[in-house]
Short mmCIF file of N, CA and C in Angstrom, two decimals:
data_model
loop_
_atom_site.label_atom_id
_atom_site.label_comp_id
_atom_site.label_asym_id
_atom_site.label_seq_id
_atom_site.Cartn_x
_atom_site.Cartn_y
_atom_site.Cartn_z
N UNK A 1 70.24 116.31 57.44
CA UNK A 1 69.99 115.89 58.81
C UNK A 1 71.04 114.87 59.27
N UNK A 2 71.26 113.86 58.66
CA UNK A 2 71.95 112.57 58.93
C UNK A 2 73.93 113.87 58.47
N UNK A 3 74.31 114.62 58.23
CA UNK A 3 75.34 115.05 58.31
C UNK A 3 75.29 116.24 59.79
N UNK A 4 74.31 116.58 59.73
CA UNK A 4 74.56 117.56 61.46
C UNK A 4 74.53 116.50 62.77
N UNK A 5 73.88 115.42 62.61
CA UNK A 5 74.51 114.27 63.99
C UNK A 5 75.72 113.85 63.25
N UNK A 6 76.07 113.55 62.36
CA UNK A 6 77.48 112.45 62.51
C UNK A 6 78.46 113.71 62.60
N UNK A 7 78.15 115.29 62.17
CA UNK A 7 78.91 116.43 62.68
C UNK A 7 78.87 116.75 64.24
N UNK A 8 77.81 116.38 64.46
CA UNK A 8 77.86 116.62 66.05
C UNK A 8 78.48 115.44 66.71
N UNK A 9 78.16 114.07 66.55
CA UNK A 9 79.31 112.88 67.13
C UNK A 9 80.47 113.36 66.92
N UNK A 10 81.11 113.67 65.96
CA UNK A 10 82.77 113.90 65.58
C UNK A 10 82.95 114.96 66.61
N UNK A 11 82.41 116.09 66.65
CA UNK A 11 82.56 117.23 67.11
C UNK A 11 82.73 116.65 68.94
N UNK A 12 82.06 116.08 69.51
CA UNK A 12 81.62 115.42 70.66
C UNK A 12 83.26 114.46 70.85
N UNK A 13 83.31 113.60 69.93
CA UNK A 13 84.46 112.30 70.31
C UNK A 13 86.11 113.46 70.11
N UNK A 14 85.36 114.67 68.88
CA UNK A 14 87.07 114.83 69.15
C UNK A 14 87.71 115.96 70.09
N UNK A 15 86.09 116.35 70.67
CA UNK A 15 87.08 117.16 71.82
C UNK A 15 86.72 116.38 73.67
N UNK A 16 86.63 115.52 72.97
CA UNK A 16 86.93 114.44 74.09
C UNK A 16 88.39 114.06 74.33
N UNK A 17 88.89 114.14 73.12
CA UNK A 17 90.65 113.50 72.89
C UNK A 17 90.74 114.34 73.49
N UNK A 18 90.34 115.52 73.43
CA UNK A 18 91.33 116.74 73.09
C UNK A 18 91.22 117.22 75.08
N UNK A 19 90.82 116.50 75.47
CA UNK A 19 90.91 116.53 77.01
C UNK A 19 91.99 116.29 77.53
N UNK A 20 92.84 117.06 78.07
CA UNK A 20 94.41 116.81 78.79
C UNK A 20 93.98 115.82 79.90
N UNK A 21 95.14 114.90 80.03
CA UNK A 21 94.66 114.05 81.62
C UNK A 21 94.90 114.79 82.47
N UNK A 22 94.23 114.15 83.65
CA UNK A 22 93.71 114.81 85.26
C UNK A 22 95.61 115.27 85.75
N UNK A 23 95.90 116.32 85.52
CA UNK A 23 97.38 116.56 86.42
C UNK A 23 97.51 115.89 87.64
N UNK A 24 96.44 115.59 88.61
CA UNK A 24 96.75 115.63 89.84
C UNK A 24 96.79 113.90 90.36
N UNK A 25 96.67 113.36 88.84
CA UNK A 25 97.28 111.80 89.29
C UNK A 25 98.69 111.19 89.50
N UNK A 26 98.87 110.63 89.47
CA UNK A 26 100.28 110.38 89.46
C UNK A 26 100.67 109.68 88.40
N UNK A 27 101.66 110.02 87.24
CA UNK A 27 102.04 109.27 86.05
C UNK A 27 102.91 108.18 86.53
N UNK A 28 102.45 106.44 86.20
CA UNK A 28 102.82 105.66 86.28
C UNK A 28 103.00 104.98 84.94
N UNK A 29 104.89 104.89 85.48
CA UNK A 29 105.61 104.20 84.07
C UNK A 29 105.45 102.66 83.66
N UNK A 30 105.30 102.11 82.51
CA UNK A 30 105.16 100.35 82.66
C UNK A 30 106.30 99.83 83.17
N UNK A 31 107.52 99.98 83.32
CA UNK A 31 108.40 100.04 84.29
C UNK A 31 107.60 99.74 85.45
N UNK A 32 107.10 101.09 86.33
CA UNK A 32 106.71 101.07 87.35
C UNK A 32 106.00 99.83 87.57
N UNK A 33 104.71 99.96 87.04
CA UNK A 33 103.68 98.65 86.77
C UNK A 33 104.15 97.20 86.72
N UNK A 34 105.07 97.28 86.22
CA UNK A 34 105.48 96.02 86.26
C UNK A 34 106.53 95.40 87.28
N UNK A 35 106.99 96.29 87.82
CA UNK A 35 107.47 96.52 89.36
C UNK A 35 106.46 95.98 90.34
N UNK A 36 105.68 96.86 90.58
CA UNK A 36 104.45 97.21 91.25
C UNK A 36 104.06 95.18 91.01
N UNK A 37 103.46 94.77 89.82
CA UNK A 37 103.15 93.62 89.35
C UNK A 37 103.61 92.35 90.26
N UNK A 38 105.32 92.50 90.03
CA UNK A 38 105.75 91.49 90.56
C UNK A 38 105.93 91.73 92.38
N UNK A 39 105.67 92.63 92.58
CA UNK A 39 106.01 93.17 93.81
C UNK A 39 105.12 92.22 94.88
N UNK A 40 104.10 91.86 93.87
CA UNK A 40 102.81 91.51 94.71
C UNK A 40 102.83 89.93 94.59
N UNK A 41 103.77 89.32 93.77
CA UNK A 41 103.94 87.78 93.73
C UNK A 41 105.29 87.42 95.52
N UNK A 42 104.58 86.48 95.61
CA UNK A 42 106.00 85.94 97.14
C UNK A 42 106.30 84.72 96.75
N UNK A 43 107.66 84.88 96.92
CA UNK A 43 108.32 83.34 96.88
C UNK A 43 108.02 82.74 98.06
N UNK A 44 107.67 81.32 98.85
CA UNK A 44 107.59 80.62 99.51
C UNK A 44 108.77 79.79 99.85
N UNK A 45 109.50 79.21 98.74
CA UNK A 45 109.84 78.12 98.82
C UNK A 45 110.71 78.20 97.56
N UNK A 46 111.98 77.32 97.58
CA UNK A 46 112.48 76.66 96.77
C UNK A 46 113.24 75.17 97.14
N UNK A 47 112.42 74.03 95.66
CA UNK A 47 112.93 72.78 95.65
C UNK A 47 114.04 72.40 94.85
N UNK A 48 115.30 72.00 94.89
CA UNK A 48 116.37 71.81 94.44
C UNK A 48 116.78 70.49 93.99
N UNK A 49 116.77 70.17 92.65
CA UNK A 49 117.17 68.82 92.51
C UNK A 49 118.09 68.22 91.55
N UNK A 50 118.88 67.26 91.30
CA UNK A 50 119.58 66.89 90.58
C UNK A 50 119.37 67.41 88.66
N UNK A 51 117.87 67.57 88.27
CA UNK A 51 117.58 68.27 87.07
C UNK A 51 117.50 69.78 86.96
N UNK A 52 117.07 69.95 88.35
CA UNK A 52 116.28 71.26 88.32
C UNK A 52 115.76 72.02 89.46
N UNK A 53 115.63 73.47 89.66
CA UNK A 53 114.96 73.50 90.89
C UNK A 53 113.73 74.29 90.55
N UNK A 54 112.76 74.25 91.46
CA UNK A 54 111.57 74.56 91.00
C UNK A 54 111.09 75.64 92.43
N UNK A 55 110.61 76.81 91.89
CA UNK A 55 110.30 77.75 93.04
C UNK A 55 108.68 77.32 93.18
N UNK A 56 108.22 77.49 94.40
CA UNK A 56 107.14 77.48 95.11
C UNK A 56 106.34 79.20 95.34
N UNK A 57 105.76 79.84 94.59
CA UNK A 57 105.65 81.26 94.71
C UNK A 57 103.68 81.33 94.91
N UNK A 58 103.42 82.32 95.03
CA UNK A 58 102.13 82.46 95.70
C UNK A 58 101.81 83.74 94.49
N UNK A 59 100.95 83.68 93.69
CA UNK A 59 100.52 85.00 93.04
C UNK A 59 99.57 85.76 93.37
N UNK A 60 99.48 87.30 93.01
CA UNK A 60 98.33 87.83 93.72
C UNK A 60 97.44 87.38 94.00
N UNK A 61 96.35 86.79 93.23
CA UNK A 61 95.13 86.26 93.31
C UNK A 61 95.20 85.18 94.72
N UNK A 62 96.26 84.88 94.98
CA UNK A 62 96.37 83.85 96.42
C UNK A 62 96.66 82.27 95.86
N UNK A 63 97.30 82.15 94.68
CA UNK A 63 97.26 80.90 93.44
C UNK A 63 98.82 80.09 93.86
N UNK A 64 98.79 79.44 94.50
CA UNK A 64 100.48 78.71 94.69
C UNK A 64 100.57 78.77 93.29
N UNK A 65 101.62 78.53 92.84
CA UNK A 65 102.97 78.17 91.32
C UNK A 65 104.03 77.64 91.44
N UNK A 66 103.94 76.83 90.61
CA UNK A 66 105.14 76.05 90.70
C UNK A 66 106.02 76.60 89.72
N UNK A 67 107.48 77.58 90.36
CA UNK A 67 107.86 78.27 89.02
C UNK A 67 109.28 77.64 88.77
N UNK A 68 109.45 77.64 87.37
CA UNK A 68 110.61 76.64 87.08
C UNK A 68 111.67 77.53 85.91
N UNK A 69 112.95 77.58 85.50
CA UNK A 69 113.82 79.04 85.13
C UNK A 69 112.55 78.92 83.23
N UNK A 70 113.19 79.49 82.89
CA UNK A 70 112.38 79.68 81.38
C UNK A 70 110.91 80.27 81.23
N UNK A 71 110.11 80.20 82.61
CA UNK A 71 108.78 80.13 82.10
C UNK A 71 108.30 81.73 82.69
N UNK A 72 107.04 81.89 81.83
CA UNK A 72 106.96 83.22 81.62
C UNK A 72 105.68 83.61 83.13
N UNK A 73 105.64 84.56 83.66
CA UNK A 73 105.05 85.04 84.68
C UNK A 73 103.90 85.48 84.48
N UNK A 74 103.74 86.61 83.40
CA UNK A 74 102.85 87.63 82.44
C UNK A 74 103.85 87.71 81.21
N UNK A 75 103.20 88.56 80.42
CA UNK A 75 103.86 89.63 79.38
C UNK A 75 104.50 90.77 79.99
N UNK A 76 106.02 90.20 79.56
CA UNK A 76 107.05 91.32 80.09
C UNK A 76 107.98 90.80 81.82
N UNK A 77 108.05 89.59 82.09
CA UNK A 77 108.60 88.98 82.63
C UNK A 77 108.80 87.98 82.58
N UNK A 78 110.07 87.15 82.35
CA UNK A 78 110.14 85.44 82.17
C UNK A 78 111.36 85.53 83.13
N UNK A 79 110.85 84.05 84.03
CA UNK A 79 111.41 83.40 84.78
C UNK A 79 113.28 83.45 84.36
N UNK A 80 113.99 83.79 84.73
CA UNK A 80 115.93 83.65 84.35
C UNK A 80 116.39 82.06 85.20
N UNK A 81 116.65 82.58 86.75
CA UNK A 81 116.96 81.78 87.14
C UNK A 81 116.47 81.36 88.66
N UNK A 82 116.30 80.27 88.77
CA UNK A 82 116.13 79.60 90.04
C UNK A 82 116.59 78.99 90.87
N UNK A 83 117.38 79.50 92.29
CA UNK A 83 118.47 78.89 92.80
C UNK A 83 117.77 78.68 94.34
N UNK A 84 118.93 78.32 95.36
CA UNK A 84 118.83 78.20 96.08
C UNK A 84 118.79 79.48 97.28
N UNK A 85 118.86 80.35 96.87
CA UNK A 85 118.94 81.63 97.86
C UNK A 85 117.74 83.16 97.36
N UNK A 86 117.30 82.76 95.70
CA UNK A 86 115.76 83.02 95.39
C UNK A 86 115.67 82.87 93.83
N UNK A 87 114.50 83.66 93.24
CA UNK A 87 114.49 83.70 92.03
C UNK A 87 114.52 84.84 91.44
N UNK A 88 114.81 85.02 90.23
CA UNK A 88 115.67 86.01 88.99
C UNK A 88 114.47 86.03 88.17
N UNK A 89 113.69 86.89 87.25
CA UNK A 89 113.35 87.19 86.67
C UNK A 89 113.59 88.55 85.79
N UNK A 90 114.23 87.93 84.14
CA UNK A 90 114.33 88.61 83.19
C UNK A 90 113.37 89.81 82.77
N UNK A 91 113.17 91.16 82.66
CA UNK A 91 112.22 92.03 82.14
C UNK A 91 112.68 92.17 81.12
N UNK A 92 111.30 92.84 80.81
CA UNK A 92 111.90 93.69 79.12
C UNK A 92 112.60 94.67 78.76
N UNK A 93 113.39 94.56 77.63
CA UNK A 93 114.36 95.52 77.47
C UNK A 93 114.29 97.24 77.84
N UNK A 94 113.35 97.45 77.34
CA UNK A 94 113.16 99.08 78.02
C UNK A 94 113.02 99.30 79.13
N UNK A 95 112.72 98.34 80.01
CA UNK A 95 112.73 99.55 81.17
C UNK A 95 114.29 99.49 81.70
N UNK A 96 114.45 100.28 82.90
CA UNK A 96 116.13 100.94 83.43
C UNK A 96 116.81 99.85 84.12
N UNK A 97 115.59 98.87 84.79
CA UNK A 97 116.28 97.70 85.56
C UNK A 97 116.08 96.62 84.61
N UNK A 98 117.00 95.49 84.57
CA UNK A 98 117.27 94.57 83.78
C UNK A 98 116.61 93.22 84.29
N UNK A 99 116.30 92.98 85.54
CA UNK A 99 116.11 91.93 86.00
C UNK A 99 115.33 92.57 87.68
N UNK A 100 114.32 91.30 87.91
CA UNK A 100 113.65 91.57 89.14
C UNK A 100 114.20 90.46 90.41
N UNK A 101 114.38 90.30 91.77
CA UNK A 101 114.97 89.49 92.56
C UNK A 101 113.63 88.69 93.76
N UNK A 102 113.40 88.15 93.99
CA UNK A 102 113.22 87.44 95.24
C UNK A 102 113.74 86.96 96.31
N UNK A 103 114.36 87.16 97.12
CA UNK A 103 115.03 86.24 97.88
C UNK A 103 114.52 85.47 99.12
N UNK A 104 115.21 84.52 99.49
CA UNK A 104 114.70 83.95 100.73
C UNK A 104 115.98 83.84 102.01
N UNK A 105 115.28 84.43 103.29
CA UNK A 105 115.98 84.43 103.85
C UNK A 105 115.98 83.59 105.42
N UNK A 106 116.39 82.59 105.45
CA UNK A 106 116.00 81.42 106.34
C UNK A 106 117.50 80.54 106.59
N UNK A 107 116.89 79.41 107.55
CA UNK A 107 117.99 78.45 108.06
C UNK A 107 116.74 77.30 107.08
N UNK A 108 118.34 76.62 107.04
CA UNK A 108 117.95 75.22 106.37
C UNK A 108 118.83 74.10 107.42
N UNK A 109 118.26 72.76 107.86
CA UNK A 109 118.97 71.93 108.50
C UNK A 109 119.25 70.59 108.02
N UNK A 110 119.67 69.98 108.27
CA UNK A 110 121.14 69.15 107.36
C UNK A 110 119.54 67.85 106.68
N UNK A 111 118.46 67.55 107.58
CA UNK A 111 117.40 66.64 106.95
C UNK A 111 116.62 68.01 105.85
N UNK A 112 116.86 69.04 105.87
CA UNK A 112 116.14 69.71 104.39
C UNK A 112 117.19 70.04 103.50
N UNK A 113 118.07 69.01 102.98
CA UNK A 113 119.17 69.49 101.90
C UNK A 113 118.28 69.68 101.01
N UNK A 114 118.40 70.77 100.07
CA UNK A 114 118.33 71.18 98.74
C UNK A 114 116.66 71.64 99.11
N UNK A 115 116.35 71.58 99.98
CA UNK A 115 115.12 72.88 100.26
C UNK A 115 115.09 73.83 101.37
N UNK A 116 114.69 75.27 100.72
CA UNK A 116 115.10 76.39 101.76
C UNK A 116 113.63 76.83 101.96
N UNK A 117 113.20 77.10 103.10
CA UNK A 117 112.06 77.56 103.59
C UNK A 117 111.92 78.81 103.81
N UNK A 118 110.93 79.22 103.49
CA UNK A 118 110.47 81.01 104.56
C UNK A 118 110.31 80.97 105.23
N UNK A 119 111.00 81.71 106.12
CA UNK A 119 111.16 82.33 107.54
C UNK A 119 111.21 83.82 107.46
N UNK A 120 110.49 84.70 106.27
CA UNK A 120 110.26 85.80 106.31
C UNK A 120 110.90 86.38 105.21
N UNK A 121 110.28 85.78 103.79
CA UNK A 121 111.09 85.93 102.53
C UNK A 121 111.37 87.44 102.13
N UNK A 122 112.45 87.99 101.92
CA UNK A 122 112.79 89.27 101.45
C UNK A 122 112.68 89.33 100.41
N UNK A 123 112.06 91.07 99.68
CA UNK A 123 111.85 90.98 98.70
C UNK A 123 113.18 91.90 98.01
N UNK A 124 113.91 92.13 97.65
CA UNK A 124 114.97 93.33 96.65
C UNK A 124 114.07 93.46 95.42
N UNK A 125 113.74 94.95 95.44
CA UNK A 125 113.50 95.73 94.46
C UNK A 125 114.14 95.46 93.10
N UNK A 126 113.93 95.97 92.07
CA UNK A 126 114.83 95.77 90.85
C UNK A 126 115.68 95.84 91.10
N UNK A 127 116.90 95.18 90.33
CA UNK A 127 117.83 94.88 90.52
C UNK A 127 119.20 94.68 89.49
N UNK A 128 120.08 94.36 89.72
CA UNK A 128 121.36 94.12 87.85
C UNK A 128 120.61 92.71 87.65
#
């Protein structure tokens, strides 16, 4: 008795595997995903200073961040670099693009040295 159910569970779980996925979704690469991921973070702001500059970014959830070069975003993106015109983020080696961009695209006036504001931050897709 106790071998015709654990024959019938097996029988049950392994032609469950054995289920092809739904064709009619769309196959999304972790590439993609992680595209997609950062796609959904906005830069605000960057502060510029004699040590360091520190980006001002907004994450999905609606969470300001204070993002600074080195530090990690998730798994599978760390912060590169942080300048004055946006921020660089390093991906992981496999996917096709090497690095993700932010930019900001605004006027700055001579009392906001070394901070650039949004005025309608652009985003560039992956990028070198």
């Amino acid at each position: 008795m106790n071998r015709s159910i654990g024959g019938l569970v097996f029988l049950v779980i392994s032609s469950a595997w054995a289920i092809p996925p739904n064709p009619f979704l769309p196959h999304i690469s972790p590439c993609e995903s992680l595209s997609a991921q950062l796609g959904r973070w906005t830069l605000k702001g960057v502060i510029n200073s004699t040590e360091t500059s520190t980006a001002l970014m907004l994450d999905p959830q609606g969470v300001w961040r204070r993002i600074k070069p080195d530090s990690v975003l998730f798994k599978g993106a760390q912060i590169e670099s942080v300048g004055e015109g946006g921020v660089v983020a390093k991906l992981d080696p496999g996917c096709p693009f090497s690095s993700y961009r932010w930019e900001i695209k605004g006027k700055t006036h001579a009392m906001d040295e070394g901070i650039t504001f949004d005025t309608g931050a652009a985003v560039r897709k992956p990028g070198r």
